[in-house]
Short mmCIF file of C-alpha atoms and ligand atoms in Angstrom, two decimals:
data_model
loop_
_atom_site.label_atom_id
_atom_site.label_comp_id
_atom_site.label_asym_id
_atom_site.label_seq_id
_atom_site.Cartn_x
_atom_site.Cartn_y
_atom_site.Cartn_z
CA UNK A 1 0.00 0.00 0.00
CA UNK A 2 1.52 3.52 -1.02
CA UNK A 3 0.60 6.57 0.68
CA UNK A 4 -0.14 9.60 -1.30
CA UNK A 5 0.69 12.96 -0.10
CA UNK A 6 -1.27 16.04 -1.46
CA UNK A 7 -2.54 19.39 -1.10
CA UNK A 8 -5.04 18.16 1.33
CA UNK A 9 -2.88 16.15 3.67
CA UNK A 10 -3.05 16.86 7.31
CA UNK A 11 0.24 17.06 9.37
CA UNK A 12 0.81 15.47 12.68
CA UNK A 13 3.77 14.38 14.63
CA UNK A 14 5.77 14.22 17.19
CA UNK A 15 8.58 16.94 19.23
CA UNK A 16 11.09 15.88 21.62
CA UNK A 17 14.74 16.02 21.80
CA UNK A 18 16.46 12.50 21.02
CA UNK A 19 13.94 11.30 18.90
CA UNK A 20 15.81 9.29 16.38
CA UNK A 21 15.02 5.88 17.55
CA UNK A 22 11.17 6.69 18.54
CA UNK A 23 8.62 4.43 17.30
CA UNK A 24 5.58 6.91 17.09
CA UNK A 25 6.12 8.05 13.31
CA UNK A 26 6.07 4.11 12.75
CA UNK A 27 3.02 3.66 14.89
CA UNK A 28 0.80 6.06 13.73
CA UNK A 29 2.00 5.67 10.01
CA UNK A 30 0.78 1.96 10.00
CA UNK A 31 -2.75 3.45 11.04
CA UNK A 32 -3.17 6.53 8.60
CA UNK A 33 -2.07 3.38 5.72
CA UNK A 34 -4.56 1.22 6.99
CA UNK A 35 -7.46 3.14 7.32
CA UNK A 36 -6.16 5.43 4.09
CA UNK A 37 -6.57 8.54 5.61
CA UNK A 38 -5.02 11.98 4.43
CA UNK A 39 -2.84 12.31 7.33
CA UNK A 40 1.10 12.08 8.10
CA UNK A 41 2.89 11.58 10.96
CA UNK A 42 6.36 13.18 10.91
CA UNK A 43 9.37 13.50 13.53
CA UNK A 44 10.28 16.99 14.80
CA UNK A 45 14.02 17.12 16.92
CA UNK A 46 14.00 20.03 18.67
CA UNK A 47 16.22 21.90 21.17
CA UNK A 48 14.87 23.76 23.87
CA UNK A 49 16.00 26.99 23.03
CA UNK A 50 13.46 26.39 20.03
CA UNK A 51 10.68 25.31 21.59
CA UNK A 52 9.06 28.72 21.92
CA UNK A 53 9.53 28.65 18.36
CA UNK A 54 8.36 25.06 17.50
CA UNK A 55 5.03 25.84 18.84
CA UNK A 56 4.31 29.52 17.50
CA UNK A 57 5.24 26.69 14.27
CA UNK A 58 2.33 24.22 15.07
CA UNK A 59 0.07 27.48 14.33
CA UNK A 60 2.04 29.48 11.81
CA UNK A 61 2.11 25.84 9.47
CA UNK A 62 -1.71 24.85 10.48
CA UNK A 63 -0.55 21.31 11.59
CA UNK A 64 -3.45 19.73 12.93
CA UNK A 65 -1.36 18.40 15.65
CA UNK A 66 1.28 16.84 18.14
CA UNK A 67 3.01 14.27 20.59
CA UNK A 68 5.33 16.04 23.27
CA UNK A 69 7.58 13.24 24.74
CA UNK A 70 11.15 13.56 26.38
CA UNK A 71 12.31 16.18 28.02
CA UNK A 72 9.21 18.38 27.11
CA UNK A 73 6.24 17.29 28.24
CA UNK A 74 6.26 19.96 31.77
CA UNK A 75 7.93 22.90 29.79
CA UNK A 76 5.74 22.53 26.73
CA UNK A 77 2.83 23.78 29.32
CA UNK A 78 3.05 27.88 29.33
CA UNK A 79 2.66 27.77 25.27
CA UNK A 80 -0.70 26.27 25.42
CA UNK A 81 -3.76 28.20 25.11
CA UNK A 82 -5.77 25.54 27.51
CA UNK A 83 -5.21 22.40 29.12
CA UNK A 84 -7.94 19.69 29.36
CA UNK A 85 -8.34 18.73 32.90
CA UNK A 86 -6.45 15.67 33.58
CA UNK A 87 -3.43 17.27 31.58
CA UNK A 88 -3.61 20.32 34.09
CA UNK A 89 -4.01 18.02 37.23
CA UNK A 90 -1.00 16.51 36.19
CA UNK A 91 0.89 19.15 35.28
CA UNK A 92 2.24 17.36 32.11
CA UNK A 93 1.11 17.18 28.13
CA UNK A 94 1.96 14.42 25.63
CA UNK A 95 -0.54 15.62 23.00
CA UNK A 96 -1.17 18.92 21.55
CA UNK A 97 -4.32 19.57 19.59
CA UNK A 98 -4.68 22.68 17.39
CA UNK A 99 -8.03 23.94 16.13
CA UNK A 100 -8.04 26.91 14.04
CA UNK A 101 -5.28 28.49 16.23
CA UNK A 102 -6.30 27.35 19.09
CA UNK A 103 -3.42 25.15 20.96
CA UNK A 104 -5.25 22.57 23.82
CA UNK A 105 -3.17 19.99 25.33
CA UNK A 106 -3.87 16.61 26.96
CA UNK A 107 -2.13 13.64 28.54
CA UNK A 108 -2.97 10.36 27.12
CA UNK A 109 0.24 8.92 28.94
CA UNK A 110 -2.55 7.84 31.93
CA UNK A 111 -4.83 5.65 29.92
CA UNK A 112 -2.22 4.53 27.89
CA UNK A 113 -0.28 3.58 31.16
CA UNK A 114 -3.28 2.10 32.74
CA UNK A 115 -4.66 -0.04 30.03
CA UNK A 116 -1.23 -1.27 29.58
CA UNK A 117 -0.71 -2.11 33.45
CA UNK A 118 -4.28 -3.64 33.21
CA UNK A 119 -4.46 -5.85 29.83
CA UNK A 120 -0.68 -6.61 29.38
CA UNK A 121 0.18 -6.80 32.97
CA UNK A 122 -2.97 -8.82 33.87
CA UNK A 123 -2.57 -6.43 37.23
CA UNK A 124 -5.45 -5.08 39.44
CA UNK A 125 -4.02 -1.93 41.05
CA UNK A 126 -6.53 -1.48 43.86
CA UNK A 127 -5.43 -1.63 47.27
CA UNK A 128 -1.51 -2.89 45.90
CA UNK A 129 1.84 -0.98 47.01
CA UNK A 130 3.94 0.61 44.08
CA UNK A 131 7.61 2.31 43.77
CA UNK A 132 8.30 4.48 41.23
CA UNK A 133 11.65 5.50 40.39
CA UNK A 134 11.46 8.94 38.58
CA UNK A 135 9.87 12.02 39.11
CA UNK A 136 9.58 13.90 36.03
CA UNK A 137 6.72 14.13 33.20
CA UNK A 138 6.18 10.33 32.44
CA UNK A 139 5.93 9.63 36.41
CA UNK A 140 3.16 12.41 37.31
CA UNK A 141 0.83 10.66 34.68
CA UNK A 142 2.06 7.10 36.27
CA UNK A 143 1.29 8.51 39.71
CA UNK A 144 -1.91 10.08 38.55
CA UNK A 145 -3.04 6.60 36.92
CA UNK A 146 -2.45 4.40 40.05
CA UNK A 147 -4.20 7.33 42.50
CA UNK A 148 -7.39 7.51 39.99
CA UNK A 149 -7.48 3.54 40.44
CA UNK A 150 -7.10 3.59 44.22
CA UNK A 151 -3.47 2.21 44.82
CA UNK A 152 -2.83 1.58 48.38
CA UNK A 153 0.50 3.38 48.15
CA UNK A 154 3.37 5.24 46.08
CA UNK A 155 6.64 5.22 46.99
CA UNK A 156 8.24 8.03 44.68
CA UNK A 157 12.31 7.39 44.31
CA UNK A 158 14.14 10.55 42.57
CA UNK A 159 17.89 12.21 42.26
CA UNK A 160 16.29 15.65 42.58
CA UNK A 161 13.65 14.77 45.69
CA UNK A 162 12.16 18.57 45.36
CA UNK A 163 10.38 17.09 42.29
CA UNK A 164 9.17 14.25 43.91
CA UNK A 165 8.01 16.41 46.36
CA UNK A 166 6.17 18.67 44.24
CA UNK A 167 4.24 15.72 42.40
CA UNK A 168 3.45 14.41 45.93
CA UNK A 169 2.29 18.23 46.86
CA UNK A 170 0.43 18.89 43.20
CA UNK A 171 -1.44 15.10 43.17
CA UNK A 172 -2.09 14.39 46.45
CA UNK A 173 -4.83 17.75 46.69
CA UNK A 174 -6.64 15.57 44.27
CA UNK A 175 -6.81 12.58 45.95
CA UNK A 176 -7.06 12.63 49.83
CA UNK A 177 -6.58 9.11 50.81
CA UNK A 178 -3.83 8.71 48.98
CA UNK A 179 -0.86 7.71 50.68
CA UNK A 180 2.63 9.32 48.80
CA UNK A 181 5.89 8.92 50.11
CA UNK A 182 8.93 10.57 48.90
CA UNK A 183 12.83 9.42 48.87
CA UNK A 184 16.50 9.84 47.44
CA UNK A 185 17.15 7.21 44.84
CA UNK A 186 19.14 5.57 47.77
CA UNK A 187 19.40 1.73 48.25
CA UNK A 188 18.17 1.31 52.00
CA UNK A 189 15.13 2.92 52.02
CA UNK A 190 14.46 0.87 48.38
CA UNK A 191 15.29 -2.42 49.76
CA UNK A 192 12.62 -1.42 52.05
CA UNK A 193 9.81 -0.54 50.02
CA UNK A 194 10.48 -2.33 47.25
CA UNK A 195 10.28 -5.89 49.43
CA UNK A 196 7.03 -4.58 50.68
CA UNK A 197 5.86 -3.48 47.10
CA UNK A 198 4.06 -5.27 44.33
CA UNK A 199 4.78 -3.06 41.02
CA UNK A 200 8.12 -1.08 40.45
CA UNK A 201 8.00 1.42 37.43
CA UNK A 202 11.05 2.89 35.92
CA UNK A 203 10.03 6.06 34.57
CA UNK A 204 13.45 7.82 34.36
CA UNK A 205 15.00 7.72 31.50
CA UNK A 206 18.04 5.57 32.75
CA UNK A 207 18.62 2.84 30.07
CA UNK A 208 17.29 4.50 27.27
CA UNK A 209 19.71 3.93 23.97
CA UNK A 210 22.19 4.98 23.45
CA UNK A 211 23.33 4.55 27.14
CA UNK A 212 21.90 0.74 27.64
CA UNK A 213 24.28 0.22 30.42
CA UNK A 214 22.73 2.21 32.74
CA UNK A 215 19.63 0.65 35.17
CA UNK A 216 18.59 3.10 37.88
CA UNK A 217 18.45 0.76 40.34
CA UNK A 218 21.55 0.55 42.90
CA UNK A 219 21.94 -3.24 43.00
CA UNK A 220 19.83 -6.22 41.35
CA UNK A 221 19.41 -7.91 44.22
CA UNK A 222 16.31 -5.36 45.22
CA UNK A 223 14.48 -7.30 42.59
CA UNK A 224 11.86 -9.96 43.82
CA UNK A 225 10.01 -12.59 41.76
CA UNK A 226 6.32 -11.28 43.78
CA UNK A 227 6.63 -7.73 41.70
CA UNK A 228 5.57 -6.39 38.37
CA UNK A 229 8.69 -4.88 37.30
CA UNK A 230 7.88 -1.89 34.52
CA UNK A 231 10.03 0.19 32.10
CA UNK A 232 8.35 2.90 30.62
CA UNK A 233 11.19 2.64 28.05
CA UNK A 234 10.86 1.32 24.68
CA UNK A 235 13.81 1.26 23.40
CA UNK A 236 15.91 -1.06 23.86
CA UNK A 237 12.81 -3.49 24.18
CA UNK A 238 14.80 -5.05 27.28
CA UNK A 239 16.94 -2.71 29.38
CA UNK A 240 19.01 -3.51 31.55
CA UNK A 241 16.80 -2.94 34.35
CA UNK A 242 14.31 -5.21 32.60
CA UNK A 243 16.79 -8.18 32.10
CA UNK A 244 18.26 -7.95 35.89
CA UNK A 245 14.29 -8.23 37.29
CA UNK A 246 13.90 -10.92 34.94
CA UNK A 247 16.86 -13.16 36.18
CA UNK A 248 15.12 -12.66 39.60
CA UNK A 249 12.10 -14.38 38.28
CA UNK A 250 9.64 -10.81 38.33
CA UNK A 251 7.24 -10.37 35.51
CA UNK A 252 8.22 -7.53 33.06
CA UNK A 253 6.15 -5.26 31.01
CA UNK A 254 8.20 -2.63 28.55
CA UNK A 255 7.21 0.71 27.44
CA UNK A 256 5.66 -0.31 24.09
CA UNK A 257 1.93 -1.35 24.97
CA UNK A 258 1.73 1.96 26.62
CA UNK A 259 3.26 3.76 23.60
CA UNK A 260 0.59 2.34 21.47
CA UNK A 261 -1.93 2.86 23.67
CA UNK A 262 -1.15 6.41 24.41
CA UNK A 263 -0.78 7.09 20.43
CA UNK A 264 -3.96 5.78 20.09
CA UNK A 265 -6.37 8.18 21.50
CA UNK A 266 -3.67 10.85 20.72
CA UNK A 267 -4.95 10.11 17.24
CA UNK A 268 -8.47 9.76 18.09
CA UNK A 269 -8.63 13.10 18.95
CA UNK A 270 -6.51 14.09 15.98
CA UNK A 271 -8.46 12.67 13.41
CA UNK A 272 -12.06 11.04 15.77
CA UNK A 273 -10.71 7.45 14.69
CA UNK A 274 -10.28 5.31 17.65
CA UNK A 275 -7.97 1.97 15.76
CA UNK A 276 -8.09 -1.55 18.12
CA UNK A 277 -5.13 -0.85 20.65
CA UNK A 278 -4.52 -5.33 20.56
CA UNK A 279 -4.29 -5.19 16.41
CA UNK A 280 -1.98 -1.52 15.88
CA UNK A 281 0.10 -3.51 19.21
CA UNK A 282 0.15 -6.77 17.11
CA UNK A 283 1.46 -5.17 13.97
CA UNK A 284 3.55 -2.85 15.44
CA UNK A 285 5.57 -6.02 17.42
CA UNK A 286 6.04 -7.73 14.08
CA UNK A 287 7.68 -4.58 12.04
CA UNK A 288 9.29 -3.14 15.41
N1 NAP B 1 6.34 4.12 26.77
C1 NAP B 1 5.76 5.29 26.75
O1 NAP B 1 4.68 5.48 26.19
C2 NAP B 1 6.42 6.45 27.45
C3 NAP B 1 5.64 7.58 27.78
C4 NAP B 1 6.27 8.62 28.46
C5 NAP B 1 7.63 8.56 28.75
N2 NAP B 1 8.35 7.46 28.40
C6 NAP B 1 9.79 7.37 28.74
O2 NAP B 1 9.94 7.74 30.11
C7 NAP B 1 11.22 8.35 30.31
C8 NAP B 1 11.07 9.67 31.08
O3 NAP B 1 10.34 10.59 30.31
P1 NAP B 1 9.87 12.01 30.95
O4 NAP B 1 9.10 12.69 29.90
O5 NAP B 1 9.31 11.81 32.30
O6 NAP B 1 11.29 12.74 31.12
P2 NAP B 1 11.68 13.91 32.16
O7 NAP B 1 10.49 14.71 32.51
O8 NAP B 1 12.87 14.59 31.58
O9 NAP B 1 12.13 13.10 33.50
C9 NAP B 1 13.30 12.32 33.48
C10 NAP B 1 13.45 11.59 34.81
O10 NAP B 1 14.63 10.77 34.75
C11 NAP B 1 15.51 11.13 35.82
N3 NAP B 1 16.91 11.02 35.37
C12 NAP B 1 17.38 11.30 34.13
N4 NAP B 1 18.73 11.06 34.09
C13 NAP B 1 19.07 10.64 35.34
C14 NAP B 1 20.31 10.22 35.93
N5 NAP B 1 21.44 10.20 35.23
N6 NAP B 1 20.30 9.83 37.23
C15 NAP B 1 19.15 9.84 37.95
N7 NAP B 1 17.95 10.23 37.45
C16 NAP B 1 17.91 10.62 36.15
C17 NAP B 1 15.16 12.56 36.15
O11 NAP B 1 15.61 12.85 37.47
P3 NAP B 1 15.78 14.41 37.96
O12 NAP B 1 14.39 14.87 38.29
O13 NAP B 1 16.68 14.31 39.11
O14 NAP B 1 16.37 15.15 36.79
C18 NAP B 1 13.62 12.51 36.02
O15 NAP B 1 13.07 11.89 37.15
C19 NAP B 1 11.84 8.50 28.93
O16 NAP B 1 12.70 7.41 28.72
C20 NAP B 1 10.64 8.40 27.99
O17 NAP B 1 10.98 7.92 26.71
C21 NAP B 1 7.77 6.41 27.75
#
């Protein structure tokens, strides 16, 4: 099947810094062929000095709309015109929609993370104990998802613990049973919680390529085979971090059901197509 582009294609696409190896153009391609609309889905690098810029752009060009992923999905924020509720409980966007001019963002990162967690991870987050590792965009929609379905508790593990503290601070208005504790990425008060805990989500970007070395937990041995262990990244397909909570027996999930399932209602409200999140999943694991 050939796409055609023409006068009346729509752009959409996605802005982030190292995007290079991101599977998004790929993703939402495969949809636009299969259900032959006049859409495409392009990749946008930008630096942050031209972000101001890249968004005046999403106007100035009439693209119809965007993915924000790594490192912009806070800063992106103050260019908006309006946030859709969830996005500005959060405090975090992953899709921009612009009608006529008018720039709204949203997070899809929650349902995408949550229908992932759900119907890949087979796991019922009521009343269970999670640690996340991670405090910046990706984790406030983790941390949102797990409050919304009435998690027990969050352990939140980050380098810079003022912006664990602020998610804690920002989330925990909404939700006033929740329980939210904050840490150093230290290894004593992890072996603690994470013993205790039944899902551990890496949402830093530690292990991401090119640096597949790195795992952003201290020492393997905190692994247990009683937890979900969860990388929100994609690529590799098995970080480090993923292959160490494997050799301790844990089940692993990787970032790509949540990808697609995050893409896919970014799209829906691109183009009011909702595709099957099991069949785009399916074909993007074969050509992946
Ligand atoms: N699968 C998906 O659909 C999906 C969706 C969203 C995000 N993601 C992935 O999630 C990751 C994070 O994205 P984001 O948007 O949340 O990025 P972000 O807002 O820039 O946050 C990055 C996080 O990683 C931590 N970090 C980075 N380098 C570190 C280091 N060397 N040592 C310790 N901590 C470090 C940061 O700690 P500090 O606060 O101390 O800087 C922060 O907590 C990325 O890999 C992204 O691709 C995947």
């Amino acid at each position: 099947m050939k796409k055609e582009i023409n006068g009346k294609t729509k752009i959409i696409g996605v802005i982030g810094k190292n995007i290079e190896n991101s599977l998004s153009p790929l993703i939402h391609n495969q949809i636009i062929l299969k259900y032959s609309l006049n859409f495409c889905y392009l990749p946008f690098q930008v630096t942050e000095t031209n972000l101001t810029k890249t968004i005046q752009g999403i106007k100035a060009l009439n693209i119809r709309g965007v993915n924000i992923t790594f490192p912009y999905k806070e800063k992106v924020i103050e260019f908006l015109d309006e946030l859709e509720e969830s996005a500005r409980r959060i405090g975090a966007v992953n899709t921009i929609v612009n009608n006529k001019g008018f720039l709204t963002g949203y997070n899809t990162d929650v349902i995408g993370f949550k229908k992932s967690l759900q119907e890949d991870g087979k796991f019922v987050i009521k009343e269970k104990k999670a640690v996340i590792l991670g405090a910046g965009g990706a984790a406030r929609a983790v941390v949102y998802a797990l409050l919304e379905e009435e998690i027990e508790e969050i352990c939140i593990f980050n380098r810079t613990l003022e912006k664990a503290k602020k998610i804690k601070q920002d989330l925990s208005s909404f939700f006033p049973k929740s329980h939210i504790s904050v840490f150093p990425l230290e290894k004593e008060d992890l072996k603690n919680k994470i013993e205790k805990s039944h899902l551990l989500v890496n949402t830093t970007s530690i292990g991401m390529a090119p640096r597949v070395d790195n795992t952003p937990l201290p020492d393997e041995k905190l692994f247990h085979p009683n937890i979900l262990v969860y990388d929100l990244i994609y690529h590799p397909a098995k970080t480090l971090f993923l292959r160490q909570a494997e050799r301790a027996e844990a089940n692993v999930i990787n970032g790509l059901p949540m990808l697609v399932y995050q893409g896919i209602e970014s799209f829906y409200l691109w183009t009011g197509l909702k595709p099957e999140g099991k069949e785009v999943l399916e074909i993007v694991r074969q050509i992946a």
